[in-house]
PDB file of N, CA and C in Angstrom:
ATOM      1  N   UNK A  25     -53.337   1.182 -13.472  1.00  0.00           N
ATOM      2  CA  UNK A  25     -52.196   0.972 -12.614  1.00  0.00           C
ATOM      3  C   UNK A  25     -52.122  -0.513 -12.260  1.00  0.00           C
ATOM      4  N   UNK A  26     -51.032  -0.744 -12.244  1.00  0.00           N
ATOM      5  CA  UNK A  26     -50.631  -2.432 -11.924  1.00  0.00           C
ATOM      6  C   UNK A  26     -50.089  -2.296 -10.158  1.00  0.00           C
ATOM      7  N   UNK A  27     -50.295  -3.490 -10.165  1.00  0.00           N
ATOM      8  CA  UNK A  27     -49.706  -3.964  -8.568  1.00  0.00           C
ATOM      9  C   UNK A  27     -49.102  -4.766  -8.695  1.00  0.00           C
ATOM     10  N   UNK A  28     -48.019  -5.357  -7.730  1.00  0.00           N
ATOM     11  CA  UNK A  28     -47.288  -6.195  -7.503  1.00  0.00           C
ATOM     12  C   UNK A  28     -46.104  -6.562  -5.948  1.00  0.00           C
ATOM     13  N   UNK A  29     -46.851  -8.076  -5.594  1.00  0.00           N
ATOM     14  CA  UNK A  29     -46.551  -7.727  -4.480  1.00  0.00           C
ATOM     15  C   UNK A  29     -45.351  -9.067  -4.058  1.00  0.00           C
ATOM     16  N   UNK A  30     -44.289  -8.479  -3.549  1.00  0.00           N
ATOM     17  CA  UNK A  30     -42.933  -9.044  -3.186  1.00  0.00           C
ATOM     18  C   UNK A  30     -42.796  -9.543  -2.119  1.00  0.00           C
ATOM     19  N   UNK A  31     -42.185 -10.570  -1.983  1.00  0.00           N
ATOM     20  CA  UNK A  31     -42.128 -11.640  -0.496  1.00  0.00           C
ATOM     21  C   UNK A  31     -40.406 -11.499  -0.473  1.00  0.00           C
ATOM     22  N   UNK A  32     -40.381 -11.083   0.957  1.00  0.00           N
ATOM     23  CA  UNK A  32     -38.519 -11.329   0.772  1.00  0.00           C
ATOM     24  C   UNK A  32     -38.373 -12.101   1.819  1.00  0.00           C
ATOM     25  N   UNK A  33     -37.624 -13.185   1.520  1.00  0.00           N
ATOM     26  CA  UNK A  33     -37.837 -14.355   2.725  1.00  0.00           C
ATOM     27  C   UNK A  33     -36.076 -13.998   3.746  1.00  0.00           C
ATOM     28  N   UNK A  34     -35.978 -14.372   4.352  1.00  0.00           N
ATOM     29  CA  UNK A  34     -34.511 -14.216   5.474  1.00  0.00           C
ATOM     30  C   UNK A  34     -34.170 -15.446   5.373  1.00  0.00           C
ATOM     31  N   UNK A  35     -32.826 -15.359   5.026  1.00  0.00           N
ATOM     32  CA  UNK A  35     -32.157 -16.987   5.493  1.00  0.00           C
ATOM     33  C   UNK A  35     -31.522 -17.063   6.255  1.00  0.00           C
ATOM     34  N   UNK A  36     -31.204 -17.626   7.343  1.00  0.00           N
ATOM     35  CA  UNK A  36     -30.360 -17.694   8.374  1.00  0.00           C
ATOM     36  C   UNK A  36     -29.362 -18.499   8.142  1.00  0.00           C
ATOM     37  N   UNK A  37     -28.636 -19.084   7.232  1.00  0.00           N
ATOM     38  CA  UNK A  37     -27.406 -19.348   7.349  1.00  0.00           C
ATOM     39  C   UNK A  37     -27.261 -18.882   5.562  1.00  0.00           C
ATOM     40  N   UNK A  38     -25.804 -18.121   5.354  1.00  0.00           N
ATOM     41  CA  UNK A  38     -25.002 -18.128   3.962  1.00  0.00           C
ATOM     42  C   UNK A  38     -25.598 -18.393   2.825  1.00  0.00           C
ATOM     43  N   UNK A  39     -25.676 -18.471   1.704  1.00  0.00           N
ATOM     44  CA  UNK A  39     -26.325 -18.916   0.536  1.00  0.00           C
ATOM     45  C   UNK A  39     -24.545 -19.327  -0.066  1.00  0.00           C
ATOM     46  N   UNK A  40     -23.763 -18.547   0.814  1.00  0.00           N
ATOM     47  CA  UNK A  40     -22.362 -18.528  -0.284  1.00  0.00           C
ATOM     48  C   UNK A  40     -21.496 -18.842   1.223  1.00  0.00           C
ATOM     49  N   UNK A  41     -20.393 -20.295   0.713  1.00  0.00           N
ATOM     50  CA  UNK A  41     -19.545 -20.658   1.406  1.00  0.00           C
ATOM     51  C   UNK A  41     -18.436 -18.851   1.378  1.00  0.00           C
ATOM     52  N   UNK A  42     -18.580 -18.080   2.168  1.00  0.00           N
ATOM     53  CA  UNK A  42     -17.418 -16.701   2.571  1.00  0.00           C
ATOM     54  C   UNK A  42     -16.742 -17.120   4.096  1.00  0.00           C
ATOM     55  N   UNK A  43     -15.192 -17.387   3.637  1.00  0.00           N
ATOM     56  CA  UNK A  43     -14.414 -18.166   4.926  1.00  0.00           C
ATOM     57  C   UNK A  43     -14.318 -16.623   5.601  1.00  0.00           C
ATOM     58  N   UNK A  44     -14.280 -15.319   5.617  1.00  0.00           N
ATOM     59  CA  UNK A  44     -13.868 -14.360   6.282  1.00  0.00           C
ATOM     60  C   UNK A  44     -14.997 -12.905   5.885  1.00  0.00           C
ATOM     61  N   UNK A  45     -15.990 -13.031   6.641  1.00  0.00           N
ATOM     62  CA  UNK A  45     -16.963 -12.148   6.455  1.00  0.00           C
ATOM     63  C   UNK A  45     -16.189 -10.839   6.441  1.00  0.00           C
ATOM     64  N   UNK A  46     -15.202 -10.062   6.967  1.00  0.00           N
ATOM     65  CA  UNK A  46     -14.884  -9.312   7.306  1.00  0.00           C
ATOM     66  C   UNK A  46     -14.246  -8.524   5.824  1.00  0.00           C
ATOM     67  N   UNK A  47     -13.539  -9.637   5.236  1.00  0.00           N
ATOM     68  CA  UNK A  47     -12.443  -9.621   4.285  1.00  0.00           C
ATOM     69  C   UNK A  47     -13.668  -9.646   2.745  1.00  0.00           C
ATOM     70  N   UNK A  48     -14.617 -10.140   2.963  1.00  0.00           N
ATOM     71  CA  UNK A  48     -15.607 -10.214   1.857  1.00  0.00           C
ATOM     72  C   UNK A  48     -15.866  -8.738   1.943  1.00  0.00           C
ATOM     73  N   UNK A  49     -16.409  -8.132   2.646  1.00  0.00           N
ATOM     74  CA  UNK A  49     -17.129  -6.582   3.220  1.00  0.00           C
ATOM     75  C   UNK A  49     -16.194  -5.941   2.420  1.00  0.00           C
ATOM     76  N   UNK A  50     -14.660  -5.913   3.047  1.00  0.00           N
ATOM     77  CA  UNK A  50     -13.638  -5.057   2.493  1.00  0.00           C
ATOM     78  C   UNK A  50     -13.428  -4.921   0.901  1.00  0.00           C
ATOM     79  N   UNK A  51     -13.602  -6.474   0.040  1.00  0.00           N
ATOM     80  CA  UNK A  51     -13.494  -6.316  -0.755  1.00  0.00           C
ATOM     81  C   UNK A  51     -14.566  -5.595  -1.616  1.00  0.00           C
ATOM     82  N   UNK A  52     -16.314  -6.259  -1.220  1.00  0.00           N
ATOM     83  CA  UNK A  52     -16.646  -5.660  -2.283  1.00  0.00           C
ATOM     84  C   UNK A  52     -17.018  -3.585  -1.690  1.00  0.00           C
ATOM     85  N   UNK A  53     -16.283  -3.381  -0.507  1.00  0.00           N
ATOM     86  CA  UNK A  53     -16.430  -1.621  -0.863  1.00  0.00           C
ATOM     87  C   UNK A  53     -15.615  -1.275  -1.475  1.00  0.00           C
ATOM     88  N   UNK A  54     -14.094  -1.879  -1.329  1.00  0.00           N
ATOM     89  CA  UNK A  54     -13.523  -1.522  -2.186  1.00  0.00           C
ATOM     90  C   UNK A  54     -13.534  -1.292  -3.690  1.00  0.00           C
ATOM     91  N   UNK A  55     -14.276  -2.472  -4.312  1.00  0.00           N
ATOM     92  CA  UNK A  55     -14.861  -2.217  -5.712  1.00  0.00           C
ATOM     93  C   UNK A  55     -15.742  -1.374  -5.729  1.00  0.00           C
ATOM     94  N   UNK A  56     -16.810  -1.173  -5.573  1.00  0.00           N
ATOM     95  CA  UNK A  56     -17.805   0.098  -6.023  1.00  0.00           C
ATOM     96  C   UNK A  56     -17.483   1.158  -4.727  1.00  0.00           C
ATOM     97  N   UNK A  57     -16.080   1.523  -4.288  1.00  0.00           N
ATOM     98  CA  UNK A  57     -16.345   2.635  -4.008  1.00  0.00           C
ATOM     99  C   UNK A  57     -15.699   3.766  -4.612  1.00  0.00           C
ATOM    100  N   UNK A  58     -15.030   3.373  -5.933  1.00  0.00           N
ATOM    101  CA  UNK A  58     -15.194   4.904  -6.986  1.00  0.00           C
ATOM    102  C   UNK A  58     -15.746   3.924  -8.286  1.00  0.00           C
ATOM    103  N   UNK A  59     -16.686   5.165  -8.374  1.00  0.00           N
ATOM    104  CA  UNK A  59     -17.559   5.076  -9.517  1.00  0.00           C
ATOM    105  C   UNK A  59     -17.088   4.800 -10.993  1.00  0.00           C
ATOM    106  N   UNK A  60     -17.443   3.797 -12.024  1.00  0.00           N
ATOM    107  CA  UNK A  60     -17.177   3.779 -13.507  1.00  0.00           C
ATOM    108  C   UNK A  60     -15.455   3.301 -13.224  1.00  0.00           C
ATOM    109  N   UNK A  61     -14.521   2.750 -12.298  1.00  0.00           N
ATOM    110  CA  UNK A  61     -13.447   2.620 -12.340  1.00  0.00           C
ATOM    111  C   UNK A  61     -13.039   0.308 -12.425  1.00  0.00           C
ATOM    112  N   UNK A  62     -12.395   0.453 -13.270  1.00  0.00           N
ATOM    113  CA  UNK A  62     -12.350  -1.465 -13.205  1.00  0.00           C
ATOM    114  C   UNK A  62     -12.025  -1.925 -12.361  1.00  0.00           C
ATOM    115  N   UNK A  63     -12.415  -2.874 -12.163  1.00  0.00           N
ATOM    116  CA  UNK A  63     -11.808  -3.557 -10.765  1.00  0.00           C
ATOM    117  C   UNK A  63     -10.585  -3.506 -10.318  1.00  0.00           C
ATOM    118  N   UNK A  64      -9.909  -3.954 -11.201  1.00  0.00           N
ATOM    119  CA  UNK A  64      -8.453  -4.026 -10.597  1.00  0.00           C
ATOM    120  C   UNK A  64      -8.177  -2.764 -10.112  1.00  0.00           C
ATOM    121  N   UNK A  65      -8.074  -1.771 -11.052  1.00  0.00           N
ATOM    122  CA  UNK A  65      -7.933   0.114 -10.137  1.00  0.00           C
ATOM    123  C   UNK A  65      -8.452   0.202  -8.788  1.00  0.00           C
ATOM    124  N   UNK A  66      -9.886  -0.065  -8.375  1.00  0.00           N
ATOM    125  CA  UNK A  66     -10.746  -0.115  -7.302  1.00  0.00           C
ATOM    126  C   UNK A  66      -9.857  -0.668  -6.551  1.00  0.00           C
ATOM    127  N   UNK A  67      -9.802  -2.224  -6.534  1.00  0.00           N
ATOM    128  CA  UNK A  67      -9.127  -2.785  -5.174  1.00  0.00           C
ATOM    129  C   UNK A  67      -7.879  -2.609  -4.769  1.00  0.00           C
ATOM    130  N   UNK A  68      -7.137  -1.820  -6.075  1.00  0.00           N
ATOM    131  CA  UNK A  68      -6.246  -1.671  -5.359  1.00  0.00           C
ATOM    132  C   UNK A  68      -5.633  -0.038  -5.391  1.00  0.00           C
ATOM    133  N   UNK A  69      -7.081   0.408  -5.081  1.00  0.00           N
ATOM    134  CA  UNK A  69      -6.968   2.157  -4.811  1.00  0.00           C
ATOM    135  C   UNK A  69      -6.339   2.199  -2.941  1.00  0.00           C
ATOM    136  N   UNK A  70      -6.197   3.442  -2.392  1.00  0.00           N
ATOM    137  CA  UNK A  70      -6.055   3.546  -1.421  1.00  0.00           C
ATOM    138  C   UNK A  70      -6.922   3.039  -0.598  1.00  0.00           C
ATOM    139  N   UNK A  71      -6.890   2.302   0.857  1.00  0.00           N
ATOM    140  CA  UNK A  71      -7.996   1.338   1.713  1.00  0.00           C
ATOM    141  C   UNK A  71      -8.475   0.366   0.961  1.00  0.00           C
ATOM    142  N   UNK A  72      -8.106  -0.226  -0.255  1.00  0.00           N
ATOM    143  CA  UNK A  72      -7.720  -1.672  -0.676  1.00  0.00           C
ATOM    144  C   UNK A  72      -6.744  -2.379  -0.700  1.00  0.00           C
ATOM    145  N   UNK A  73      -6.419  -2.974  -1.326  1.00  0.00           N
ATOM    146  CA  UNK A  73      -5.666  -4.169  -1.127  1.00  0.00           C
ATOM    147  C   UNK A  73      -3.898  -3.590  -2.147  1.00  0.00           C
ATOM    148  N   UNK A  74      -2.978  -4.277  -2.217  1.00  0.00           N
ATOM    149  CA  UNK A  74      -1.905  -4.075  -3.293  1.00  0.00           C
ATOM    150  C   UNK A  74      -1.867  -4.493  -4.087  1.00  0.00           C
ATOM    151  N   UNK A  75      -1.601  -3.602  -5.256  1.00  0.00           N
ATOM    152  CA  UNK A  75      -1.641  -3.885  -6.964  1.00  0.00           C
ATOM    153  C   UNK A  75      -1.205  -5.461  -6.827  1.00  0.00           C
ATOM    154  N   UNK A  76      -0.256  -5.959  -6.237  1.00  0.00           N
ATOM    155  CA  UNK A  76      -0.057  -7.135  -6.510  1.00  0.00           C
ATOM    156  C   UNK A  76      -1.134  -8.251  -6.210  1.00  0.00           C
ATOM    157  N   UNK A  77      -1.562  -8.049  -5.223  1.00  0.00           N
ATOM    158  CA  UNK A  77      -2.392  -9.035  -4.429  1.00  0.00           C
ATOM    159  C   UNK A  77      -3.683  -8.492  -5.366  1.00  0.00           C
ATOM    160  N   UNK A  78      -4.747  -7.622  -5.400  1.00  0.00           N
ATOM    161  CA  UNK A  78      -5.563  -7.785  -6.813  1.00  0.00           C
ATOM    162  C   UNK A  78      -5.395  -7.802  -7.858  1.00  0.00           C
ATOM    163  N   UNK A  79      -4.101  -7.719  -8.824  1.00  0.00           N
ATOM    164  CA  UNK A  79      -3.818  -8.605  -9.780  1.00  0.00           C
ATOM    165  C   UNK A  79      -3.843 -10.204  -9.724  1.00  0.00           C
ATOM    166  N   UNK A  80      -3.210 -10.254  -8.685  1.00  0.00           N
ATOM    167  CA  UNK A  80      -3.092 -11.771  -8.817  1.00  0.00           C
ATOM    168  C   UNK A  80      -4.297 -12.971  -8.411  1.00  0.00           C
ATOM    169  N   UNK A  81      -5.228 -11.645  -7.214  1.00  0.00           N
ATOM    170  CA  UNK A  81      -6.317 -12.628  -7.130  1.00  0.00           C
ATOM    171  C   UNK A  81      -7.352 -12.332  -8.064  1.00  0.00           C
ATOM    172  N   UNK A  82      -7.470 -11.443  -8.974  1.00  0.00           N
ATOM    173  CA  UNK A  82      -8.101 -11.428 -10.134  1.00  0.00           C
ATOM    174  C   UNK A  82      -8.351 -12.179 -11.003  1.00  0.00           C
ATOM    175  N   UNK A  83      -6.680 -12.397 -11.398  1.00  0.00           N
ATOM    176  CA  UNK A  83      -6.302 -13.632 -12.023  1.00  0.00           C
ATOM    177  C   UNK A  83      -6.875 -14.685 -11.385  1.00  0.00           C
ATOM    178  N   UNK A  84      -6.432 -15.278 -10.444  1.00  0.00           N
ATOM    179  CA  UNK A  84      -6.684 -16.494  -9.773  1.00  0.00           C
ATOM    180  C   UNK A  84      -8.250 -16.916  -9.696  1.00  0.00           C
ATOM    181  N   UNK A  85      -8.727 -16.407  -9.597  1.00  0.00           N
ATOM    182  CA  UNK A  85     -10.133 -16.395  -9.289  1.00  0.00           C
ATOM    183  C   UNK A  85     -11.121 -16.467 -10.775  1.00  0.00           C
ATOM    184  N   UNK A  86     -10.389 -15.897 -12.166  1.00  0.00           N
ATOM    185  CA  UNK A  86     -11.344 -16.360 -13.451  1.00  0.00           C
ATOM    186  C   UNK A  86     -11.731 -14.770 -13.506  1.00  0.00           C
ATOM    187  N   UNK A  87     -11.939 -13.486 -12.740  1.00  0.00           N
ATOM    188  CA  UNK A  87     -12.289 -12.434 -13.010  1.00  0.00           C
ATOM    189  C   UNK A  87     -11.305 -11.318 -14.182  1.00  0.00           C
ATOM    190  N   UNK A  88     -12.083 -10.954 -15.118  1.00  0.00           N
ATOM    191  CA  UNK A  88     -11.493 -10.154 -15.902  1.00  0.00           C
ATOM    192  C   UNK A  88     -10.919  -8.810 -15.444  1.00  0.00           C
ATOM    193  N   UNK A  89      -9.950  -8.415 -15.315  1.00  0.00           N
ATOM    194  CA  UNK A  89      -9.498  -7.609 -13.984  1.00  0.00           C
ATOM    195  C   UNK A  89     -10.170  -5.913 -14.791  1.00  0.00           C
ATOM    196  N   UNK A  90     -10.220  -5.551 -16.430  1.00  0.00           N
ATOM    197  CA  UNK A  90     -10.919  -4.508 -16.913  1.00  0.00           C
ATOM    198  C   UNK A  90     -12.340  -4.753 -16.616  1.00  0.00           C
ATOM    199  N   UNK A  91     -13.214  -5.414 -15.968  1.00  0.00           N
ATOM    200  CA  UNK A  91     -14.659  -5.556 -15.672  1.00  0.00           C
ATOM    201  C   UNK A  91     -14.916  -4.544 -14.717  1.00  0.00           C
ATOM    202  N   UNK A  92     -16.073  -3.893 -14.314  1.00  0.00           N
ATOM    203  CA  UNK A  92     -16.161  -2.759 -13.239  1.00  0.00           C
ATOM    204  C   UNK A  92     -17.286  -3.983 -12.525  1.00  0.00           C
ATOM    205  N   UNK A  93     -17.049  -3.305 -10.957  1.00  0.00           N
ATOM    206  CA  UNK A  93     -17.714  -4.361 -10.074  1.00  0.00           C
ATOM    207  C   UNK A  93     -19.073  -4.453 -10.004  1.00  0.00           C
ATOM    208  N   UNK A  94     -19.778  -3.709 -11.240  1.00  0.00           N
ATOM    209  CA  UNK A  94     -21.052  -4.063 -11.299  1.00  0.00           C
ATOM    210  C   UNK A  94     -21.533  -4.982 -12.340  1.00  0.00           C
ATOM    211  N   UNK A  95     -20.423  -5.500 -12.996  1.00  0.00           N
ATOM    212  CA  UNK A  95     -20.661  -6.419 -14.104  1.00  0.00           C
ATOM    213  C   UNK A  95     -20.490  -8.275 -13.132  1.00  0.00           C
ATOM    214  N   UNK A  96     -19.979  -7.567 -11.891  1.00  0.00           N
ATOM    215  CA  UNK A  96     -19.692  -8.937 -11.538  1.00  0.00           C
ATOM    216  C   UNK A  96     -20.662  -9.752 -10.090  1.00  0.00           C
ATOM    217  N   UNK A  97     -20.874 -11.017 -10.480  1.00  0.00           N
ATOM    218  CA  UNK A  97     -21.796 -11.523  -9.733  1.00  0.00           C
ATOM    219  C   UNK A  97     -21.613 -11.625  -8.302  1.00  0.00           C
ATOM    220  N   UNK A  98     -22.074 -11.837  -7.425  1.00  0.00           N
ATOM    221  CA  UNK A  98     -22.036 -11.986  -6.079  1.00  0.00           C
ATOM    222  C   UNK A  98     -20.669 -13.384  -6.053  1.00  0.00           C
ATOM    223  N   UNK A  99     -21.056 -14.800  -6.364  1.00  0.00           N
ATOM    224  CA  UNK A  99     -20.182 -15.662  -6.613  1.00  0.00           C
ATOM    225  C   UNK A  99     -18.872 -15.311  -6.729  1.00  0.00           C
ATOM    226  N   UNK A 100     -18.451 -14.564  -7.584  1.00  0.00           N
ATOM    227  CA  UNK A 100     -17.279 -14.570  -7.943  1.00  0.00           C
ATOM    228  C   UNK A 100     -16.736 -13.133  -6.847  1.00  0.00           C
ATOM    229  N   UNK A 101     -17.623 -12.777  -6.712  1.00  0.00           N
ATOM    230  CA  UNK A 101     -17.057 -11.789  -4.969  1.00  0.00           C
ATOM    231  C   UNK A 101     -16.550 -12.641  -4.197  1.00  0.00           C
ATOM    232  N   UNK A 102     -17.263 -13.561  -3.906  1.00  0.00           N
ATOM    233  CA  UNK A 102     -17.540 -14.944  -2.895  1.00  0.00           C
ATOM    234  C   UNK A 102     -15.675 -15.001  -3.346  1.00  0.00           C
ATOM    235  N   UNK A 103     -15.814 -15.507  -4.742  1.00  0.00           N
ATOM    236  CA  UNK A 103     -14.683 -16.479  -5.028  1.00  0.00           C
ATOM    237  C   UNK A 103     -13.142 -15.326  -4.492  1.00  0.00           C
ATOM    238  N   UNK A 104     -13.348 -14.486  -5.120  1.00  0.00           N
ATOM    239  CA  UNK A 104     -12.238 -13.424  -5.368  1.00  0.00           C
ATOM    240  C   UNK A 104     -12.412 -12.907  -3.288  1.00  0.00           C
ATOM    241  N   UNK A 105     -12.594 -12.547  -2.521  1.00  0.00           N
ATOM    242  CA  UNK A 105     -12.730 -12.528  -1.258  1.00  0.00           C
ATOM    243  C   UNK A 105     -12.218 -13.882  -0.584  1.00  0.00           C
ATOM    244  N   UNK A 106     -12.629 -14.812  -0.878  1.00  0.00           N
ATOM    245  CA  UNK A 106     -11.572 -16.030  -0.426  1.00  0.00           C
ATOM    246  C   UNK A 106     -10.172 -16.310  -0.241  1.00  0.00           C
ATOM    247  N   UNK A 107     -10.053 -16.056  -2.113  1.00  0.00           N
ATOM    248  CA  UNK A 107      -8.682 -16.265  -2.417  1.00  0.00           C
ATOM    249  C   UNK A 107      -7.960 -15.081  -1.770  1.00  0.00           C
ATOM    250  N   UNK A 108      -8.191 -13.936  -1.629  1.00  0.00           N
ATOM    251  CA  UNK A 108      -7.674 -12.826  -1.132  1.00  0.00           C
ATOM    252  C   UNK A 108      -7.170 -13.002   0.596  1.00  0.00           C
ATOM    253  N   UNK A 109      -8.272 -13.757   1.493  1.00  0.00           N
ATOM    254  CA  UNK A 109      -8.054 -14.313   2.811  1.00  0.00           C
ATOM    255  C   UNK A 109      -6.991 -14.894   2.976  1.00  0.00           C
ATOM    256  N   UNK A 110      -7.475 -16.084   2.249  1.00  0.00           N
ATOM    257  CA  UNK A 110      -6.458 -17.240   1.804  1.00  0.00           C
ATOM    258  C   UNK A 110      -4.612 -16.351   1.939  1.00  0.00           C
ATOM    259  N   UNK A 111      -4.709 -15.882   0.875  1.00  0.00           N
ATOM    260  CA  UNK A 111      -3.772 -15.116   0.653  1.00  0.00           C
ATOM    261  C   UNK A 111      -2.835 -14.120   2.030  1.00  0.00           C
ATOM    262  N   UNK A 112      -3.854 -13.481   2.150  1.00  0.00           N
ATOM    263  CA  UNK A 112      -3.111 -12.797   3.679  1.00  0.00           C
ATOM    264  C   UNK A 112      -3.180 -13.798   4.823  1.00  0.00           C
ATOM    265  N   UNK A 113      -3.754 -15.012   5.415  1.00  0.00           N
ATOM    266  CA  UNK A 113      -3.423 -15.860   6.341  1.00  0.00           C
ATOM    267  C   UNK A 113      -1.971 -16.855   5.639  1.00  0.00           C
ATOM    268  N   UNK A 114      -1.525 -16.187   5.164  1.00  0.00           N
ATOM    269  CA  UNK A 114       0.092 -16.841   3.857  1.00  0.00           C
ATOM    270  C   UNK A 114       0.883 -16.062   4.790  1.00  0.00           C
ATOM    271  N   UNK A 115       1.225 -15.117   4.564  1.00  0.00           N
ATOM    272  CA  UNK A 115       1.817 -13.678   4.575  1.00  0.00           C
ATOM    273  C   UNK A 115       1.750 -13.885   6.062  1.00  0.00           C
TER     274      UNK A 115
END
């Protein structure tokens, strides 16, 4: 039998510039909260966002909108949650 032993350190400030903690949260439940479905479907299922507004911040952001949200990195959550803020402080 092997061992192996893990240090998980706490950071107290961000690793990732997120202008709206709230709006980050929303987005990524919205992606993994139906299973095997692509992103774009996800965010803009019911208690996400509108087909328009995750199309377009899909687009905007460099994300392949057929990717499912487990192919996609934290960063580009970061990125795609921004632009989405961004977006509704417009509106």
């Amino acid at each position: 039998m092997d061992s192996v032993l893990v240090e998980f350190r706490i950071h107290r400030d961000f690793r990732f510039d997120i202008h709206d903690l709230p709006t980050f949260e929303r987005v990524v439940q919205a992606a993994f909260s139906q299973r095997r479905k692509m992103i774009r479907n996800a965010l803009a299922s019911p208690g996400g966002f509108t087909p328009e507004v995750a199309e377009r911040s899909l687009e905007e952001s460099g994300i392949v909108p057929t990717r499912r949200a487990e192919e996609v990195a934290i960063k580009e959550f970061v990125r795609l949650a921004n632009l989405i803020y961004k977006e509704s402080k417009i509106v």
